[in-house]
PDB file of C-alpha atoms in Angstrom:
ATOM      1  CA  UNK A  23     102.120 171.088  93.727  1.00  0.00           C
ATOM      2  CA  UNK A  24     101.106 169.958  90.251  1.00  0.00           C
ATOM      3  CA  UNK A  25     103.375 171.281  87.487  1.00  0.00           C
ATOM      4  CA  UNK A  26     101.210 172.927  84.812  1.00  0.00           C
ATOM      5  CA  UNK A  27     102.965 174.605  81.887  1.00  0.00           C
ATOM      6  CA  UNK A  28     101.273 176.869  79.365  1.00  0.00           C
ATOM      7  CA  UNK A  29     102.977 178.109  76.240  1.00  0.00           C
ATOM      8  CA  UNK A  30     103.551 180.587  74.895  1.00  0.00           C
ATOM      9  CA  UNK A  31     103.316 183.053  77.801  1.00  0.00           C
ATOM     10  CA  UNK A  32     102.037 185.722  75.428  1.00  0.00           C
ATOM     11  CA  UNK A  33     101.072 186.003  71.822  1.00  0.00           C
ATOM     12  CA  UNK A  34     100.289 188.870  69.453  1.00  0.00           C
ATOM     13  CA  UNK A  35      98.323 188.092  66.295  1.00  0.00           C
ATOM     14  CA  UNK A  36      96.540 190.064  63.610  1.00  0.00           C
ATOM     15  CA  UNK A  37      92.771 190.053  63.260  1.00  0.00           C
ATOM     16  CA  UNK A  38      91.774 187.080  61.123  1.00  0.00           C
ATOM     17  CA  UNK A  39      94.787 184.936  62.038  1.00  0.00           C
ATOM     18  CA  UNK A  40      94.236 181.504  63.501  1.00  0.00           C
ATOM     19  CA  UNK A  41      96.252 180.592  66.547  1.00  0.00           C
ATOM     20  CA  UNK A  42      96.776 177.864  69.086  1.00  0.00           C
ATOM     21  CA  UNK A  43      98.418 177.377  72.450  1.00  0.00           C
ATOM     22  CA  UNK A  44      99.404 174.489  74.655  1.00  0.00           C
ATOM     23  CA  UNK A  45      98.795 173.264  78.182  1.00  0.00           C
ATOM     24  CA  UNK A  46     101.064 170.521  79.572  1.00  0.00           C
ATOM     25  CA  UNK A  47     100.339 168.651  82.784  1.00  0.00           C
ATOM     26  CA  UNK A  48     101.307 165.408  84.553  1.00  0.00           C
ATOM     27  CA  UNK A  49      99.411 162.539  82.949  1.00  0.00           C
ATOM     28  CA  UNK A  50      99.131 160.457  86.110  1.00  0.00           C
ATOM     29  CA  UNK A  51      96.231 160.916  88.578  1.00  0.00           C
ATOM     30  CA  UNK A  52      94.289 162.895  86.011  1.00  0.00           C
ATOM     31  CA  UNK A  53      90.541 163.492  86.287  1.00  0.00           C
ATOM     32  CA  UNK A  54      89.702 166.450  84.057  1.00  0.00           C
ATOM     33  CA  UNK A  55      91.183 169.410  82.188  1.00  0.00           C
ATOM     34  CA  UNK A  56      89.561 172.858  82.368  1.00  0.00           C
ATOM     35  CA  UNK A  57      90.044 175.849  80.034  1.00  0.00           C
ATOM     36  CA  UNK A  58      89.044 179.386  81.068  1.00  0.00           C
ATOM     37  CA  UNK A  59      89.050 182.755  79.377  1.00  0.00           C
ATOM     38  CA  UNK A  60      89.991 185.735  81.543  1.00  0.00           C
ATOM     39  CA  UNK A  61      89.523 189.287  80.331  1.00  0.00           C
ATOM     40  CA  UNK A  62      91.168 192.181  82.120  1.00  0.00           C
ATOM     41  CA  UNK A  63      89.149 193.537  85.054  1.00  0.00           C
ATOM     42  CA  UNK A  64      86.699 190.631  84.855  1.00  0.00           C
ATOM     43  CA  UNK A  65      86.464 187.149  86.361  1.00  0.00           C
ATOM     44  CA  UNK A  66      87.570 183.953  84.602  1.00  0.00           C
ATOM     45  CA  UNK A  67      84.843 182.307  82.512  1.00  0.00           C
ATOM     46  CA  UNK A  68      84.712 178.631  81.615  1.00  0.00           C
ATOM     47  CA  UNK A  69      85.332 177.554  78.041  1.00  0.00           C
ATOM     48  CA  UNK A  70      85.592 173.776  78.250  1.00  0.00           C
ATOM     49  CA  UNK A  71      85.959 170.886  80.648  1.00  0.00           C
ATOM     50  CA  UNK A  72      87.315 167.666  79.122  1.00  0.00           C
ATOM     51  CA  UNK A  73      87.777 164.316  80.780  1.00  0.00           C
ATOM     52  CA  UNK A  74      88.477 161.629  78.182  1.00  0.00           C
ATOM     53  CA  UNK A  75      91.583 161.018  76.121  1.00  0.00           C
ATOM     54  CA  UNK A  76      90.899 162.212  72.583  1.00  0.00           C
ATOM     55  CA  UNK A  77      88.126 164.571  73.681  1.00  0.00           C
ATOM     56  CA  UNK A  78      87.506 167.471  71.342  1.00  0.00           C
ATOM     57  CA  UNK A  79      85.224 170.358  72.234  1.00  0.00           C
ATOM     58  CA  UNK A  80      84.139 173.379  70.228  1.00  0.00           C
ATOM     59  CA  UNK A  81      82.413 176.677  71.039  1.00  0.00           C
ATOM     60  CA  UNK A  82      82.072 178.967  68.047  1.00  0.00           C
ATOM     61  CA  UNK A  83      85.562 179.710  66.704  1.00  0.00           C
ATOM     62  CA  UNK A  84      87.305 178.189  69.715  1.00  0.00           C
ATOM     63  CA  UNK A  85      88.069 174.500  70.048  1.00  0.00           C
ATOM     64  CA  UNK A  86      90.198 172.292  72.276  1.00  0.00           C
ATOM     65  CA  UNK A  87      91.679 168.818  72.231  1.00  0.00           C
ATOM     66  CA  UNK A  88      92.940 166.592  75.008  1.00  0.00           C
ATOM     67  CA  UNK A  89      95.657 163.929  75.178  1.00  0.00           C
ATOM     68  CA  UNK A  90      95.672 162.421  78.664  1.00  0.00           C
ATOM     69  CA  UNK A  91      98.291 159.763  77.889  1.00  0.00           C
ATOM     70  CA  UNK A  92     100.999 162.287  77.096  1.00  0.00           C
ATOM     71  CA  UNK A  93      99.561 165.051  79.285  1.00  0.00           C
ATOM     72  CA  UNK A  94      98.725 167.938  76.995  1.00  0.00           C
ATOM     73  CA  UNK A  95      95.815 169.934  75.644  1.00  0.00           C
ATOM     74  CA  UNK A  96      95.643 172.388  72.741  1.00  0.00           C
ATOM     75  CA  UNK A  97      93.342 175.380  72.458  1.00  0.00           C
ATOM     76  CA  UNK A  98      92.655 176.685  68.944  1.00  0.00           C
ATOM     77  CA  UNK A  99      91.117 179.986  67.892  1.00  0.00           C
ATOM     78  CA  UNK A 100      90.095 180.288  64.261  1.00  0.00           C
ATOM     79  CA  UNK A 101      89.966 183.727  62.656  1.00  0.00           C
ATOM     80  CA  UNK A 102      90.953 185.693  65.779  1.00  0.00           C
ATOM     81  CA  UNK A 103      88.996 188.855  66.556  1.00  0.00           C
ATOM     82  CA  UNK A 104      89.997 191.757  68.842  1.00  0.00           C
ATOM     83  CA  UNK A 105      87.362 190.622  71.343  1.00  0.00           C
ATOM     84  CA  UNK A 106      89.284 187.340  71.719  1.00  0.00           C
ATOM     85  CA  UNK A 107      92.045 189.285  73.469  1.00  0.00           C
ATOM     86  CA  UNK A 108      92.317 187.785  76.954  1.00  0.00           C
ATOM     87  CA  UNK A 109      94.372 185.453  79.092  1.00  0.00           C
ATOM     88  CA  UNK A 110      93.574 181.786  78.500  1.00  0.00           C
ATOM     89  CA  UNK A 111      94.032 179.539  81.518  1.00  0.00           C
ATOM     90  CA  UNK A 112      94.137 175.785  81.742  1.00  0.00           C
ATOM     91  CA  UNK A 113      93.663 173.800  84.957  1.00  0.00           C
ATOM     92  CA  UNK A 114      93.991 170.042  85.371  1.00  0.00           C
ATOM     93  CA  UNK A 115      92.015 168.367  88.144  1.00  0.00           C
ATOM     94  CA  UNK A 116      94.486 166.026  89.800  1.00  0.00           C
ATOM     95  CA  UNK A 117      94.814 163.828  92.827  1.00  0.00           C
ATOM     96  CA  UNK A 118      92.851 164.941  95.898  1.00  0.00           C
ATOM     97  CA  UNK A 119      90.390 166.435  93.410  1.00  0.00           C
ATOM     98  CA  UNK A 120      92.299 169.723  93.413  1.00  0.00           C
ATOM     99  CA  UNK A 121      92.318 172.204  90.502  1.00  0.00           C
ATOM    100  CA  UNK A 122      95.725 173.668  89.665  1.00  0.00           C
ATOM    101  CA  UNK A 123      95.839 176.588  87.241  1.00  0.00           C
ATOM    102  CA  UNK A 124      98.634 177.327  84.813  1.00  0.00           C
ATOM    103  CA  UNK A 125      99.953 180.882  84.526  1.00  0.00           C
ATOM    104  CA  UNK A 126      98.051 181.400  81.306  1.00  0.00           C
ATOM    105  CA  UNK A 127      98.675 182.559  77.755  1.00  0.00           C
ATOM    106  CA  UNK A 128      98.010 186.250  77.157  1.00  0.00           C
ATOM    107  CA  UNK A 129      96.547 186.710  73.682  1.00  0.00           C
ATOM    108  CA  UNK A 130      96.415 190.127  72.033  1.00  0.00           C
ATOM    109  CA  UNK A 131      94.593 190.430  68.712  1.00  0.00           C
ATOM    110  CA  UNK A 132      95.454 193.557  66.767  1.00  0.00           C
ATOM    111  CA  UNK A 133      92.772 195.051  64.496  1.00  0.00           C
TER     112      UNK A 133
ATOM    113  CA  UNK B  27      70.293 184.293  87.962  1.00  0.00           C
ATOM    114  CA  UNK B  28      73.072 181.833  88.737  1.00  0.00           C
ATOM    115  CA  UNK B  29      75.875 183.629  90.490  1.00  0.00           C
ATOM    116  CA  UNK B  30      78.721 183.619  92.957  1.00  0.00           C
ATOM    117  CA  UNK B  31      78.762 186.698  95.172  1.00  0.00           C
ATOM    118  CA  UNK B  32      81.842 187.910  97.001  1.00  0.00           C
ATOM    119  CA  UNK B  33      81.995 190.747  99.497  1.00  0.00           C
ATOM    120  CA  UNK B  34      83.605 193.153  99.852  1.00  0.00           C
ATOM    121  CA  UNK B  35      84.930 193.995  96.367  1.00  0.00           C
ATOM    122  CA  UNK B  36      87.677 196.206  97.766  1.00  0.00           C
ATOM    123  CA  UNK B  37      89.232 196.265 101.220  1.00  0.00           C
ATOM    124  CA  UNK B  38      92.128 198.137 102.760  1.00  0.00           C
ATOM    125  CA  UNK B  39      93.082 196.991 106.239  1.00  0.00           C
ATOM    126  CA  UNK B  40      95.948 197.123 108.700  1.00  0.00           C
ATOM    127  CA  UNK B  41      98.319 194.365 109.687  1.00  0.00           C
ATOM    128  CA  UNK B  42      96.884 192.066 112.342  1.00  0.00           C
ATOM    129  CA  UNK B  43      93.236 193.126 112.101  1.00  0.00           C
ATOM    130  CA  UNK B  44      91.095 190.046 111.542  1.00  0.00           C
ATOM    131  CA  UNK B  45      88.890 190.081 108.469  1.00  0.00           C
ATOM    132  CA  UNK B  46      86.449 187.849 106.629  1.00  0.00           C
ATOM    133  CA  UNK B  47      85.683 187.796 102.925  1.00  0.00           C
ATOM    134  CA  UNK B  48      82.300 186.247 102.257  1.00  0.00           C
ATOM    135  CA  UNK B  49      81.368 184.036  99.328  1.00  0.00           C
ATOM    136  CA  UNK B  50      77.889 182.790  98.521  1.00  0.00           C
ATOM    137  CA  UNK B  51      76.518 180.769  95.586  1.00  0.00           C
ATOM    138  CA  UNK B  52      72.924 180.076  94.579  1.00  0.00           C
ATOM    139  CA  UNK B  53      73.493 177.058  92.320  1.00  0.00           C
ATOM    140  CA  UNK B  54      73.468 174.313  94.967  1.00  0.00           C
ATOM    141  CA  UNK B  55      77.072 173.491  94.054  1.00  0.00           C
ATOM    142  CA  UNK B  56      79.015 171.090  96.215  1.00  0.00           C
ATOM    143  CA  UNK B  57      82.567 172.173  95.313  1.00  0.00           C
ATOM    144  CA  UNK B  58      83.777 175.638  96.332  1.00  0.00           C
ATOM    145  CA  UNK B  59      87.255 177.091  96.395  1.00  0.00           C
ATOM    146  CA  UNK B  60      89.305 180.201  97.069  1.00  0.00           C
ATOM    147  CA  UNK B  61      92.156 181.501  94.904  1.00  0.00           C
ATOM    148  CA  UNK B  62      94.573 184.359  95.040  1.00  0.00           C
ATOM    149  CA  UNK B  63      95.995 186.017  91.963  1.00  0.00           C
ATOM    150  CA  UNK B  64      99.392 187.702  92.052  1.00  0.00           C
ATOM    151  CA  UNK B  65     101.332 189.149  89.097  1.00  0.00           C
ATOM    152  CA  UNK B  66     103.511 186.522  87.469  1.00  0.00           C
ATOM    153  CA  UNK B  67     102.168 183.735  89.661  1.00  0.00           C
ATOM    154  CA  UNK B  68      98.747 183.088  88.186  1.00  0.00           C
ATOM    155  CA  UNK B  69      95.759 181.795  90.135  1.00  0.00           C
ATOM    156  CA  UNK B  70      96.802 179.762  93.168  1.00  0.00           C
ATOM    157  CA  UNK B  71      94.330 177.743  95.196  1.00  0.00           C
ATOM    158  CA  UNK B  72      94.148 178.574  98.908  1.00  0.00           C
ATOM    159  CA  UNK B  73      91.492 176.154 100.157  1.00  0.00           C
ATOM    160  CA  UNK B  74      88.734 174.073  98.653  1.00  0.00           C
ATOM    161  CA  UNK B  75      85.669 172.274  99.916  1.00  0.00           C
ATOM    162  CA  UNK B  76      83.987 169.288  98.324  1.00  0.00           C
ATOM    163  CA  UNK B  77      80.922 169.483 100.568  1.00  0.00           C
ATOM    164  CA  UNK B  78      79.529 170.787 103.833  1.00  0.00           C
ATOM    165  CA  UNK B  79      82.008 170.358 106.713  1.00  0.00           C
ATOM    166  CA  UNK B  80      84.681 169.065 104.278  1.00  0.00           C
ATOM    167  CA  UNK B  81      87.590 171.407 103.576  1.00  0.00           C
ATOM    168  CA  UNK B  82      91.118 170.789 102.249  1.00  0.00           C
ATOM    169  CA  UNK B  83      94.250 172.828 101.845  1.00  0.00           C
ATOM    170  CA  UNK B  84      95.169 174.084  98.422  1.00  0.00           C
ATOM    171  CA  UNK B  85      98.650 175.166  97.395  1.00  0.00           C
ATOM    172  CA  UNK B  86      98.954 178.306  99.558  1.00  0.00           C
ATOM    173  CA  UNK B  87      96.869 177.833 102.742  1.00  0.00           C
ATOM    174  CA  UNK B  88      99.204 179.491 105.255  1.00  0.00           C
ATOM    175  CA  UNK B  89      97.617 182.446 107.023  1.00  0.00           C
ATOM    176  CA  UNK B  90      94.077 181.597 105.944  1.00  0.00           C
ATOM    177  CA  UNK B  91      91.117 179.727 107.389  1.00  0.00           C
ATOM    178  CA  UNK B  92      87.833 178.659 105.839  1.00  0.00           C
ATOM    179  CA  UNK B  93      84.606 177.087 106.986  1.00  0.00           C
ATOM    180  CA  UNK B  94      81.757 175.339 105.188  1.00  0.00           C
ATOM    181  CA  UNK B  95      78.841 175.155 107.595  1.00  0.00           C
ATOM    182  CA  UNK B  96      76.237 175.448 104.845  1.00  0.00           C
ATOM    183  CA  UNK B  97      76.374 174.482 101.199  1.00  0.00           C
ATOM    184  CA  UNK B  98      75.932 177.989  99.813  1.00  0.00           C
ATOM    185  CA  UNK B  99      78.547 179.854 101.887  1.00  0.00           C
ATOM    186  CA  UNK B 100      82.317 179.531 101.992  1.00  0.00           C
ATOM    187  CA  UNK B 101      83.924 182.439 103.872  1.00  0.00           C
ATOM    188  CA  UNK B 102      87.659 183.127 103.809  1.00  0.00           C
ATOM    189  CA  UNK B 103      89.098 184.259 107.140  1.00  0.00           C
ATOM    190  CA  UNK B 104      92.392 186.054 107.687  1.00  0.00           C
ATOM    191  CA  UNK B 105      93.003 185.897 111.440  1.00  0.00           C
ATOM    192  CA  UNK B 106      96.027 188.182 111.396  1.00  0.00           C
ATOM    193  CA  UNK B 107      96.553 189.681 107.939  1.00  0.00           C
ATOM    194  CA  UNK B 108     100.043 190.599 106.811  1.00  0.00           C
ATOM    195  CA  UNK B 109     101.228 192.730 103.863  1.00  0.00           C
ATOM    196  CA  UNK B 110     102.172 189.604 101.876  1.00  0.00           C
ATOM    197  CA  UNK B 111      98.475 188.746 101.756  1.00  0.00           C
ATOM    198  CA  UNK B 112      97.810 191.819  99.641  1.00  0.00           C
ATOM    199  CA  UNK B 113      96.309 190.274  96.541  1.00  0.00           C
ATOM    200  CA  UNK B 114      93.263 189.784  94.326  1.00  0.00           C
ATOM    201  CA  UNK B 115      91.068 186.992  95.701  1.00  0.00           C
ATOM    202  CA  UNK B 116      88.499 184.922  93.829  1.00  0.00           C
ATOM    203  CA  UNK B 117      85.899 182.539  95.117  1.00  0.00           C
ATOM    204  CA  UNK B 118      84.572 179.863  92.753  1.00  0.00           C
ATOM    205  CA  UNK B 119      81.909 177.204  92.855  1.00  0.00           C
ATOM    206  CA  UNK B 120      81.152 174.169  90.694  1.00  0.00           C
ATOM    207  CA  UNK B 121      78.903 171.158  90.923  1.00  0.00           C
ATOM    208  CA  UNK B 122      81.978 168.956  91.265  1.00  0.00           C
ATOM    209  CA  UNK B 123      85.585 169.033  90.105  1.00  0.00           C
ATOM    210  CA  UNK B 124      84.750 167.779  86.613  1.00  0.00           C
ATOM    211  CA  UNK B 125      82.278 170.576  85.833  1.00  0.00           C
ATOM    212  CA  UNK B 126      82.911 174.218  84.971  1.00  0.00           C
ATOM    213  CA  UNK B 127      83.702 176.634  87.767  1.00  0.00           C
ATOM    214  CA  UNK B 128      81.798 179.885  88.214  1.00  0.00           C
ATOM    215  CA  UNK B 129      83.873 182.702  89.670  1.00  0.00           C
ATOM    216  CA  UNK B 130      82.876 185.572  91.902  1.00  0.00           C
ATOM    217  CA  UNK B 131      83.684 189.172  91.007  1.00  0.00           C
ATOM    218  CA  UNK B 132      86.914 189.210  92.967  1.00  0.00           C
ATOM    219  CA  UNK B 133      88.048 190.996  96.135  1.00  0.00           C
ATOM    220  CA  UNK B 134      91.044 193.282  95.995  1.00  0.00           C
ATOM    221  CA  UNK B 135      92.658 193.251  99.429  1.00  0.00           C
ATOM    222  CA  UNK B 136      95.402 195.608 100.543  1.00  0.00           C
ATOM    223  CA  UNK B 137      97.093 195.053 103.914  1.00  0.00           C
ATOM    224  CA  UNK B 138      99.195 197.961 105.122  1.00  0.00           C
TER     225      UNK B 138
END
């Protein structure tokens, strides 16, 4: 089973703060890195899929970077809003073309 | 509308009574997968399928079966459910592993 670590496990920030969290994964046999946003009582929704070392992707106030050589990805949220409160999941696509999800970072944004 | 449809949304059953959770997608995706979500353990992959008639075990396949006879459908079968299979289940589909996954609404299963 692929070892995927996300940190921190949970995070509380104030509205307007910028924040970031980390996803670490084995750098060998790597094909792609997925990020998902999962709100309570809903289904996970895709944010980004990155494949190349140095990839950077952005969607509104959320952006992500990828380092495949050292096996990590950062997710950044600029100017957090209460509606950003959710669990953020990363999932590398490894050997056998299998997606393995991390346990997620639970973000709470206080108004 | 592009979607992944799971049924049923909620199910309470008894130990040993065979059940099937259906999953259907209308996006002509090749890659489909099943996950279970348990508190503190995150989303764990049960089975996945890269195309029709091609299925592979995920991280927690024991006690489950799947089939992929047509591209759009990927049912999850519990031949003899046990209480430790009480969980929230998600089906997902994607064009291939390097594209975003679309998740179904989830099925909350309770085995008593």
